[in-house]
PDB file of C-alpha atoms in Angstrom:
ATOM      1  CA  UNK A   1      31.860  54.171  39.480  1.00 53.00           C
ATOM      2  CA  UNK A   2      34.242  52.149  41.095  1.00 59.00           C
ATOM      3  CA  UNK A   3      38.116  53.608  41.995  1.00 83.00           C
ATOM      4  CA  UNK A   4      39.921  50.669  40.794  1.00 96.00           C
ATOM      5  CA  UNK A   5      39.509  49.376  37.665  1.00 97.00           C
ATOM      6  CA  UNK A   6      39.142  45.279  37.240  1.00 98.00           C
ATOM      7  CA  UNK A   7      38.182  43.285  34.486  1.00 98.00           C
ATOM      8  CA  UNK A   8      34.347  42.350  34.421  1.00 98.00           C
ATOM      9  CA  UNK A   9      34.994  38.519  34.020  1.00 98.00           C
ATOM     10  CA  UNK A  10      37.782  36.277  33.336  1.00 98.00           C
ATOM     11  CA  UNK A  11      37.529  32.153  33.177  1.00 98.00           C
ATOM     12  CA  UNK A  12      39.624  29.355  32.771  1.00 98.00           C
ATOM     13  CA  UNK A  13      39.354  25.585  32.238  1.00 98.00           C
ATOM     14  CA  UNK A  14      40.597  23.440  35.304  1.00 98.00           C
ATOM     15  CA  UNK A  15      44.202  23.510  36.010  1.00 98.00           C
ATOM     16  CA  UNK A  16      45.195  26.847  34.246  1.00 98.00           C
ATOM     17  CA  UNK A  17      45.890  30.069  35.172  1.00 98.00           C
ATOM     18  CA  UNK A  18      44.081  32.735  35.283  1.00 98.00           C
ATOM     19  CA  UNK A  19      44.812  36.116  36.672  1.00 98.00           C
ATOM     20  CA  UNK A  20      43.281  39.381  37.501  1.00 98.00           C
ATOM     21  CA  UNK A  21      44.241  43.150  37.582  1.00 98.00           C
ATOM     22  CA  UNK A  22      43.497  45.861  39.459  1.00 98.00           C
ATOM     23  CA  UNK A  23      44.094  49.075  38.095  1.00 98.00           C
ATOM     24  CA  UNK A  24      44.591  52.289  40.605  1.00 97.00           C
ATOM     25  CA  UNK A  25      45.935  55.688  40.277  1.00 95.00           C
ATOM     26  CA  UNK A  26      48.181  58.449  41.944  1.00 94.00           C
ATOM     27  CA  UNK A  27      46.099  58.528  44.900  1.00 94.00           C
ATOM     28  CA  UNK A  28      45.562  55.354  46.159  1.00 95.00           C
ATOM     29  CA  UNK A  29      47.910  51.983  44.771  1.00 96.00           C
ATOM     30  CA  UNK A  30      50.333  54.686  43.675  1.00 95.00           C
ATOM     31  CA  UNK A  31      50.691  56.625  46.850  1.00 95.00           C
ATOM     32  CA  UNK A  32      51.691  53.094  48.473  1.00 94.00           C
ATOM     33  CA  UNK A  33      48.548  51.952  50.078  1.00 95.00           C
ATOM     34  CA  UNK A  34      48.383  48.223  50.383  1.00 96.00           C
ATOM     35  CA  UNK A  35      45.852  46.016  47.994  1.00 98.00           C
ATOM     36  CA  UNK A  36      43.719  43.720  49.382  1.00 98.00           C
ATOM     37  CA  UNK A  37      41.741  40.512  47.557  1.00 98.00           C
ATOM     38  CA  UNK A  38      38.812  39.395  48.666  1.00 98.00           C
ATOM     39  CA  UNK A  39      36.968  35.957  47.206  1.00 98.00           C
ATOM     40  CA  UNK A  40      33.030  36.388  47.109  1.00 98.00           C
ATOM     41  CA  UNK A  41      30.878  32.476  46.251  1.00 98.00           C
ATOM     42  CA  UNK A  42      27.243  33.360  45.227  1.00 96.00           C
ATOM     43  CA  UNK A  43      25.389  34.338  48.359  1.00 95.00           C
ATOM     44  CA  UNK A  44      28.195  34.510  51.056  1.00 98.00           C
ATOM     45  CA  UNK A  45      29.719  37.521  52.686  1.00 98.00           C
ATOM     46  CA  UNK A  46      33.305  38.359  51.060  1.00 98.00           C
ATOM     47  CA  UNK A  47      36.407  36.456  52.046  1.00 98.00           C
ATOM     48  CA  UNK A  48      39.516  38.065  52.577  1.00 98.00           C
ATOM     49  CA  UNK A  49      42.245  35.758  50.285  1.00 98.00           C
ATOM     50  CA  UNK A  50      45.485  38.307  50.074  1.00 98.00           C
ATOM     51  CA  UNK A  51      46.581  40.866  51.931  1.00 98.00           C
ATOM     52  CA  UNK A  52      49.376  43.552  52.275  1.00 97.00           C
ATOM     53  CA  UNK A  53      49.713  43.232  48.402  1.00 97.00           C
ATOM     54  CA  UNK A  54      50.820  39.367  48.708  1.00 97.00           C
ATOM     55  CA  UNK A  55      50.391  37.917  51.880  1.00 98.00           C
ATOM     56  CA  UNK A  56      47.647  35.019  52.381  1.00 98.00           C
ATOM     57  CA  UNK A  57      46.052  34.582  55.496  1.00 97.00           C
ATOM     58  CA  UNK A  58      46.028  31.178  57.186  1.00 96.00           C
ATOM     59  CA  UNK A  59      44.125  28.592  55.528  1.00 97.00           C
ATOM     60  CA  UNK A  60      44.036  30.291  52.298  1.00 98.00           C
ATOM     61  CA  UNK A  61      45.667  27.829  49.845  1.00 97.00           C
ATOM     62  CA  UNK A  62      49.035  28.715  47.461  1.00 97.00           C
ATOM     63  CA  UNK A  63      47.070  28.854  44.373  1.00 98.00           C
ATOM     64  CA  UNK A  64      46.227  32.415  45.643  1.00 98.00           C
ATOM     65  CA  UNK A  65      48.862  34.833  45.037  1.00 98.00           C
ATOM     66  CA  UNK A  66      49.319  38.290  44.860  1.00 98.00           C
ATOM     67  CA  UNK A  67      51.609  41.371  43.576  1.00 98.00           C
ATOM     68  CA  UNK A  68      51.647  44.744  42.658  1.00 97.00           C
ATOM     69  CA  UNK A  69      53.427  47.281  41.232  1.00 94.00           C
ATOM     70  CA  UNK A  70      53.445  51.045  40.615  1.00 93.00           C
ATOM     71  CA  UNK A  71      49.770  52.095  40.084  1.00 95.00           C
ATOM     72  CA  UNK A  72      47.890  48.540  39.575  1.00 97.00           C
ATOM     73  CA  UNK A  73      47.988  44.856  41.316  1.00 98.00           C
ATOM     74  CA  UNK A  74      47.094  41.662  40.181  1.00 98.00           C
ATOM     75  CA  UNK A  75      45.436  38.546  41.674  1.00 98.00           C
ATOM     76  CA  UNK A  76      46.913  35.423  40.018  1.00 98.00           C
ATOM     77  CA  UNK A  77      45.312  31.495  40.725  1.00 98.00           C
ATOM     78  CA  UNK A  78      46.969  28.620  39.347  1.00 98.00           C
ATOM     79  CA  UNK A  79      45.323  25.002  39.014  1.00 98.00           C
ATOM     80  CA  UNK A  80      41.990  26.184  38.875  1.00 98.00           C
ATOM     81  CA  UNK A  81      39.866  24.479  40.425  1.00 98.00           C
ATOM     82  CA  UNK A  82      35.307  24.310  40.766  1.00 98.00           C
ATOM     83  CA  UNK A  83      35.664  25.816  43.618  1.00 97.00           C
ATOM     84  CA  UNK A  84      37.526  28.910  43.066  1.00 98.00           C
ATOM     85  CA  UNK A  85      34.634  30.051  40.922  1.00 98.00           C
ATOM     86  CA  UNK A  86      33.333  33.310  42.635  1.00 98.00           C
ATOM     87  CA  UNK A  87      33.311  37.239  42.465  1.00 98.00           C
ATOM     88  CA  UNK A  88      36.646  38.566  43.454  1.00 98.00           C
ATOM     89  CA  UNK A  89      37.133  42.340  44.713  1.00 98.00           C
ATOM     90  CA  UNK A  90      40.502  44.407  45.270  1.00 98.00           C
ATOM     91  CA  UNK A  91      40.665  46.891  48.204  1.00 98.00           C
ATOM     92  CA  UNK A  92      42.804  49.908  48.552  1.00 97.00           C
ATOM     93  CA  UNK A  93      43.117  53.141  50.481  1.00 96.00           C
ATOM     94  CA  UNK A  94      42.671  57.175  49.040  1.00 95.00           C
ATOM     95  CA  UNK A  95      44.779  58.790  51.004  1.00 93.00           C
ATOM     96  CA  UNK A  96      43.230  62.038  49.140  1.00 92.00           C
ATOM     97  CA  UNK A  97      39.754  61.019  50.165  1.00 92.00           C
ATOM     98  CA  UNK A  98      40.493  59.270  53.344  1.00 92.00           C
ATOM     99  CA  UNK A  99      38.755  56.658  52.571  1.00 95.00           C
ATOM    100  CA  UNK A 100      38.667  52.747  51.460  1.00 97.00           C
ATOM    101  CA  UNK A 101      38.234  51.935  47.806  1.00 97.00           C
ATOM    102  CA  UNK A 102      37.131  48.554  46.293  1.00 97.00           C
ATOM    103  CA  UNK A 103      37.305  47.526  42.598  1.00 97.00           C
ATOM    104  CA  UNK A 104      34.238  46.653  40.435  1.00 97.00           C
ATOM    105  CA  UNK A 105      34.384  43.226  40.695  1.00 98.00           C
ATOM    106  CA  UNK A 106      35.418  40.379  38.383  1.00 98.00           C
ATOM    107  CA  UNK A 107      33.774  36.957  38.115  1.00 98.00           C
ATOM    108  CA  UNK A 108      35.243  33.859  37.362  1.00 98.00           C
ATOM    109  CA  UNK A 109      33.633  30.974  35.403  1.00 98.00           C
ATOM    110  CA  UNK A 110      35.940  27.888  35.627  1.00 98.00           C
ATOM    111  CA  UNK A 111      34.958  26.296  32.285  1.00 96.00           C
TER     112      UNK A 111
ATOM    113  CA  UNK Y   1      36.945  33.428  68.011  1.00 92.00           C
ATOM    114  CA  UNK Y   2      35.399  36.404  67.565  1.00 95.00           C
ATOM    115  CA  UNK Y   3      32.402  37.237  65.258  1.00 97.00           C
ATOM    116  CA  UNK Y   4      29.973  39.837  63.958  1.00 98.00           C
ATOM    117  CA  UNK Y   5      26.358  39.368  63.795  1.00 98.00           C
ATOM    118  CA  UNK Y   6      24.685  41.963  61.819  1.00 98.00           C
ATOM    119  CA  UNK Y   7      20.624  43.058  62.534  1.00 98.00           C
ATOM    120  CA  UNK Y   8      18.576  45.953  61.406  1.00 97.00           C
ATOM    121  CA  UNK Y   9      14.996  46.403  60.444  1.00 97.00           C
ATOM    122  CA  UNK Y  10      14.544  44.676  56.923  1.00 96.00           C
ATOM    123  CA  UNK Y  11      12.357  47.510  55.430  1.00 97.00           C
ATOM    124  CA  UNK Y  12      12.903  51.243  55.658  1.00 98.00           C
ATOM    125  CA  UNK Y  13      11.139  54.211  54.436  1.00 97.00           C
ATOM    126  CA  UNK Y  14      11.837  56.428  52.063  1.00 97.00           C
ATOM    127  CA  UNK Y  15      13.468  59.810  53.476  1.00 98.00           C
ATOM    128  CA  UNK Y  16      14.009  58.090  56.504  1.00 98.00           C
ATOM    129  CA  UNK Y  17      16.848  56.922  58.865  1.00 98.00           C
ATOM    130  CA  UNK Y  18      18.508  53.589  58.899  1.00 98.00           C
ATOM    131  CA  UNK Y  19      19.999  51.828  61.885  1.00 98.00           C
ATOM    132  CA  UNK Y  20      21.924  49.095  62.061  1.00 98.00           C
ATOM    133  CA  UNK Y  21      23.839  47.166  64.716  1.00 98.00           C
ATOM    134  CA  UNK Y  22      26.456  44.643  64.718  1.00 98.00           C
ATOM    135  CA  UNK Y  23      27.051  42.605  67.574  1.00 98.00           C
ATOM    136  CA  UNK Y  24      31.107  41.485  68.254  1.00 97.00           C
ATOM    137  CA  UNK Y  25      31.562  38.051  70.445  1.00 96.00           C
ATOM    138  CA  UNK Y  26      34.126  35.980  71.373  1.00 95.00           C
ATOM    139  CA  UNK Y  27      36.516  39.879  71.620  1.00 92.00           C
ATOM    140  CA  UNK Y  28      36.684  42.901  72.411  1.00 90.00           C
ATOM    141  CA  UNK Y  29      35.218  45.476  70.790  1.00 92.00           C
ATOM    142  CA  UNK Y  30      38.188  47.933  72.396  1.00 89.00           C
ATOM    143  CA  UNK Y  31      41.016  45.839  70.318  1.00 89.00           C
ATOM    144  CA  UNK Y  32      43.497  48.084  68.345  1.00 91.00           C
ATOM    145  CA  UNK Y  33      40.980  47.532  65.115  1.00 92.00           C
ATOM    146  CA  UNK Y  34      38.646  49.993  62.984  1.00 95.00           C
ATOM    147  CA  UNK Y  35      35.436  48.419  62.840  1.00 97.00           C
ATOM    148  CA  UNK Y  36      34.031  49.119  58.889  1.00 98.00           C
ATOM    149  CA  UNK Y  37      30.475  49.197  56.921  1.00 98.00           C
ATOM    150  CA  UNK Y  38      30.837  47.937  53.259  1.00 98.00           C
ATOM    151  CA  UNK Y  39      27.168  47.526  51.675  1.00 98.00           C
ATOM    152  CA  UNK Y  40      26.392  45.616  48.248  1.00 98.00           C
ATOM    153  CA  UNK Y  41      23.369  46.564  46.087  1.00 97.00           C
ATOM    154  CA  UNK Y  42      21.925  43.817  44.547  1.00 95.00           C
ATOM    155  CA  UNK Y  43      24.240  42.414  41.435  1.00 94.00           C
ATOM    156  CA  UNK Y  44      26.240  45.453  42.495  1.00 96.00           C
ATOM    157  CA  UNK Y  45      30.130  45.520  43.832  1.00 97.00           C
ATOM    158  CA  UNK Y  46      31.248  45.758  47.193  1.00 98.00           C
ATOM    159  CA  UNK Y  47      31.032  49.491  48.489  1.00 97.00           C
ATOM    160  CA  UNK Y  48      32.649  50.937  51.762  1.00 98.00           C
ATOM    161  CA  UNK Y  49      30.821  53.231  53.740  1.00 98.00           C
ATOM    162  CA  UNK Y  50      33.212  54.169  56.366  1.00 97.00           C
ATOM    163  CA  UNK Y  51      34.403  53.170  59.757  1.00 97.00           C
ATOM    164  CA  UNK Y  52      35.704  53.743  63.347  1.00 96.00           C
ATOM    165  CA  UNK Y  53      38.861  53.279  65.339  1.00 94.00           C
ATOM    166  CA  UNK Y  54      39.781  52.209  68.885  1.00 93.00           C
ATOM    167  CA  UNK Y  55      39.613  55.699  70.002  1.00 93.00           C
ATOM    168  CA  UNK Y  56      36.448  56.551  68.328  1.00 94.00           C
ATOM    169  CA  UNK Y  57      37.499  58.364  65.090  1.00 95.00           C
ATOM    170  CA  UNK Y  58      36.261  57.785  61.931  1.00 96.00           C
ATOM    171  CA  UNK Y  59      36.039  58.002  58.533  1.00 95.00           C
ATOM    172  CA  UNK Y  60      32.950  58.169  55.875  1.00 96.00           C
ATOM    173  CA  UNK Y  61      33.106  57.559  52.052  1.00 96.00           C
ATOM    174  CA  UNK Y  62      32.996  61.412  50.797  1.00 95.00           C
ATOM    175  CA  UNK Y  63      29.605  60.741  49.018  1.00 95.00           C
ATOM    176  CA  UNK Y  64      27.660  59.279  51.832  1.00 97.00           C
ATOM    177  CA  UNK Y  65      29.351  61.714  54.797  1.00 97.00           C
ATOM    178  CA  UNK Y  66      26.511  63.782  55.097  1.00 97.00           C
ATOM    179  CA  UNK Y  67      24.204  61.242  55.784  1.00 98.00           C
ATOM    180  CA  UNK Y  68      26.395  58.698  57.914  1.00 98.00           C
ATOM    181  CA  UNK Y  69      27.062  58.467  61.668  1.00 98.00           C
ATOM    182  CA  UNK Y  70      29.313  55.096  62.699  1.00 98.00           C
ATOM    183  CA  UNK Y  71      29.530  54.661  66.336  1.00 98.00           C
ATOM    184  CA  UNK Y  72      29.829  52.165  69.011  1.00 97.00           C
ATOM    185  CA  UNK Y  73      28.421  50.988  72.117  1.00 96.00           C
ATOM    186  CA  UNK Y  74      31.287  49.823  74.337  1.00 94.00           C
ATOM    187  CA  UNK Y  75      28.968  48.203  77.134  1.00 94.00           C
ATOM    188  CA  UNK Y  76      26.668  46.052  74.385  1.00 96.00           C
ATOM    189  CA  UNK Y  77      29.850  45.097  72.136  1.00 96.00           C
ATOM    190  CA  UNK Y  78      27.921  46.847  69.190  1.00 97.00           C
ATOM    191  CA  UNK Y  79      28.655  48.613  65.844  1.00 98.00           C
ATOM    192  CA  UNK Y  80      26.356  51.079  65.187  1.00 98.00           C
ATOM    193  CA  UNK Y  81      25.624  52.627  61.733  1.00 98.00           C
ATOM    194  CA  UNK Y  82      22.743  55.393  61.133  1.00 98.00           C
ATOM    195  CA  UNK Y  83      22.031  56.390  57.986  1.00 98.00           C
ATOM    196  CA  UNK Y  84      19.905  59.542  57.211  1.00 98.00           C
ATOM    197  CA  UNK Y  85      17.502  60.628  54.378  1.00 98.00           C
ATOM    198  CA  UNK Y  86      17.369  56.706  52.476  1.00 98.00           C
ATOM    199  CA  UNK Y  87      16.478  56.345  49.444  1.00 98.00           C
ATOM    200  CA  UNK Y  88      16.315  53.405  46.562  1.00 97.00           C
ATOM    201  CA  UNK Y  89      19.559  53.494  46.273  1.00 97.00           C
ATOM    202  CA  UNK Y  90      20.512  52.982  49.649  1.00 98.00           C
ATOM    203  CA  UNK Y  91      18.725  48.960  49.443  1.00 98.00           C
ATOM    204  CA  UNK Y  92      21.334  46.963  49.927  1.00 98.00           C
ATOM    205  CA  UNK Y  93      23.240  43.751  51.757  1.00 98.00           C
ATOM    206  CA  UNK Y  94      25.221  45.923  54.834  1.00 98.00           C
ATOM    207  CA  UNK Y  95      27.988  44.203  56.027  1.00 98.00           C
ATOM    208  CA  UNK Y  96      30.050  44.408  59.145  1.00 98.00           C
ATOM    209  CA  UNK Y  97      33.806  43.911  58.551  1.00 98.00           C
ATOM    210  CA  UNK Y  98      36.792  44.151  60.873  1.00 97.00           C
ATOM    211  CA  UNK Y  99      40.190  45.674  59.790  1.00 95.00           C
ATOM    212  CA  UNK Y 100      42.651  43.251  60.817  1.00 91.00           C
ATOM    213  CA  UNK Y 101      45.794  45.943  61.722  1.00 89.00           C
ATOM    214  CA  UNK Y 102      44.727  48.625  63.475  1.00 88.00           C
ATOM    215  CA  UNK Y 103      45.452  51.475  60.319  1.00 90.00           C
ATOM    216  CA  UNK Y 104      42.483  53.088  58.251  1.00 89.00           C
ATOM    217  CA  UNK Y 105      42.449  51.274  54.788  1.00 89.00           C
ATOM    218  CA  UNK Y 106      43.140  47.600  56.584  1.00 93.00           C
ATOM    219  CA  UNK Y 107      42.411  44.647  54.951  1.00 97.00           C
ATOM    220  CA  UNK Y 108      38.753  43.607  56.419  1.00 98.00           C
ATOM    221  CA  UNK Y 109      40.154  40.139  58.289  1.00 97.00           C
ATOM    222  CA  UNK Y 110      36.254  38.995  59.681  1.00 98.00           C
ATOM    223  CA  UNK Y 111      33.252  39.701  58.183  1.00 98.00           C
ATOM    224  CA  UNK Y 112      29.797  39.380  59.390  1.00 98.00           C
ATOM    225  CA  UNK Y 113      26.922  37.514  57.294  1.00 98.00           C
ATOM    226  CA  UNK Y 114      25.294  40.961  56.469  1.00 98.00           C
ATOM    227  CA  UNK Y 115      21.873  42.451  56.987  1.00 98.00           C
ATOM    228  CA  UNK Y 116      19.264  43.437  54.066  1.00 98.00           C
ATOM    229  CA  UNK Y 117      17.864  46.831  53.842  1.00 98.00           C
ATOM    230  CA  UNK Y 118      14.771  47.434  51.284  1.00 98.00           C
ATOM    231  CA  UNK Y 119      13.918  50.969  51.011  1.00 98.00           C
ATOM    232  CA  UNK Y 120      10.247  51.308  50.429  1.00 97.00           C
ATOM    233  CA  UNK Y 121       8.215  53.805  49.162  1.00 91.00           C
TER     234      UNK Y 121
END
């Protein structure tokens, strides 16, 4: 059982947006630990796409964005494209557990 | 540029002990980084095992603790992760990931391809 809650699957057709949330608690998003966002294609190791809440690394186009707020964060992508069709993961610390915490997991099917 | 390269055995016993290395080129392995070990079941979610800073501390996910040990071997450049008392559950894609800011909890800046573990029977 993951410690962040995301939605199993979103989609979208090309061009829209679509966005995804990641839902934390007292401990972990709501203590003030960054959130991470990671972009998984079908057999590849993870990709790290936001971090520090909202900041992309380089290469990692403006479609990407994040934010977050009290206990949750969100993962928004505007003009879908093929390509952006892929597992995505949030990351965030327990500062009660010491330890990292990823979400579930939600997959996007661009339509 | 510096990259991980994850190896291990393939197929493991049951009740035994897993080892698995990851080799760090093109850097140092002494950088102000914690070095982490997510794993992936198959069709599963990304979960994080633990990891290790620059000085050699570390931290485990609470429900694998007692049968983790993350280490590293400063003269090979090499990650090490040993896993004790396997079982099914513990089959899995291990990955080798770097935390890019030198704090626990980093975002995981460089991953390596990942290594597959099958726990037989």
């Amino acid at each position: 059982q993951s410690v962040l809650t995301q939605p199993p699957s979103v989609s979208g057709a090309p061009g829209q947006r679509v966005t995804i949330s990641c839902i934390g608690s007292s401990s972990d998003i709501g203590a003030g630990f960054d959130v991470h966002w990671y972009q998984q294609i079908a057999g590849a190791a993870p990709k790290l796409i936001i971090f520090h809440n909202g900041d992309r690394p380089s290469g990692v186009p403006d479609r990407f964005s994040g934010s977050r707020s009290v206990t949750s964060a969100s993962l928004a992508i505007t003009g879908l494209r093929a390509e952006d069709e892929a597992d995505y993961y949030c990351q965030s610390y327990d500062g009660s557990l010491a330890s990292s915490v990823f979400g579930g997991g939600t997959k996007l099917t661009v339509l | 540029q510096v990259q991980l390269q994850e190896s291990g055995p393939g197929l493991v016993r049951s009740s035994g002990t897993l080892s698995l290395t990851c080799v760090v080129s093109g850097g140092s392995i002494n950088s102000n980084n914690y070095w982490n070990w997510v794993r992936q079941s198959p069709g599963g979610g990304l979960e994080w095992i633990g990891e290790i800073s620059q000085s050699g501390n570390t931290n485990y996910i609470p429900s694998l603790k007692s049968r983790v040990t993350i280490s590293k071997d400063m003269p090979k450049m090499q990650i090490l992760l040993t896993m004790t008392s396997v079982t099914a559950a513990d089959s899995a894609m291990y990955y080798c990931a770097r935390g890019g800011w030198g704090n626990p909890g980093d975002a995981l800046d460089l991953w390596g391809q990942g290594t597959v573990v099958i726990v037989t029977s």
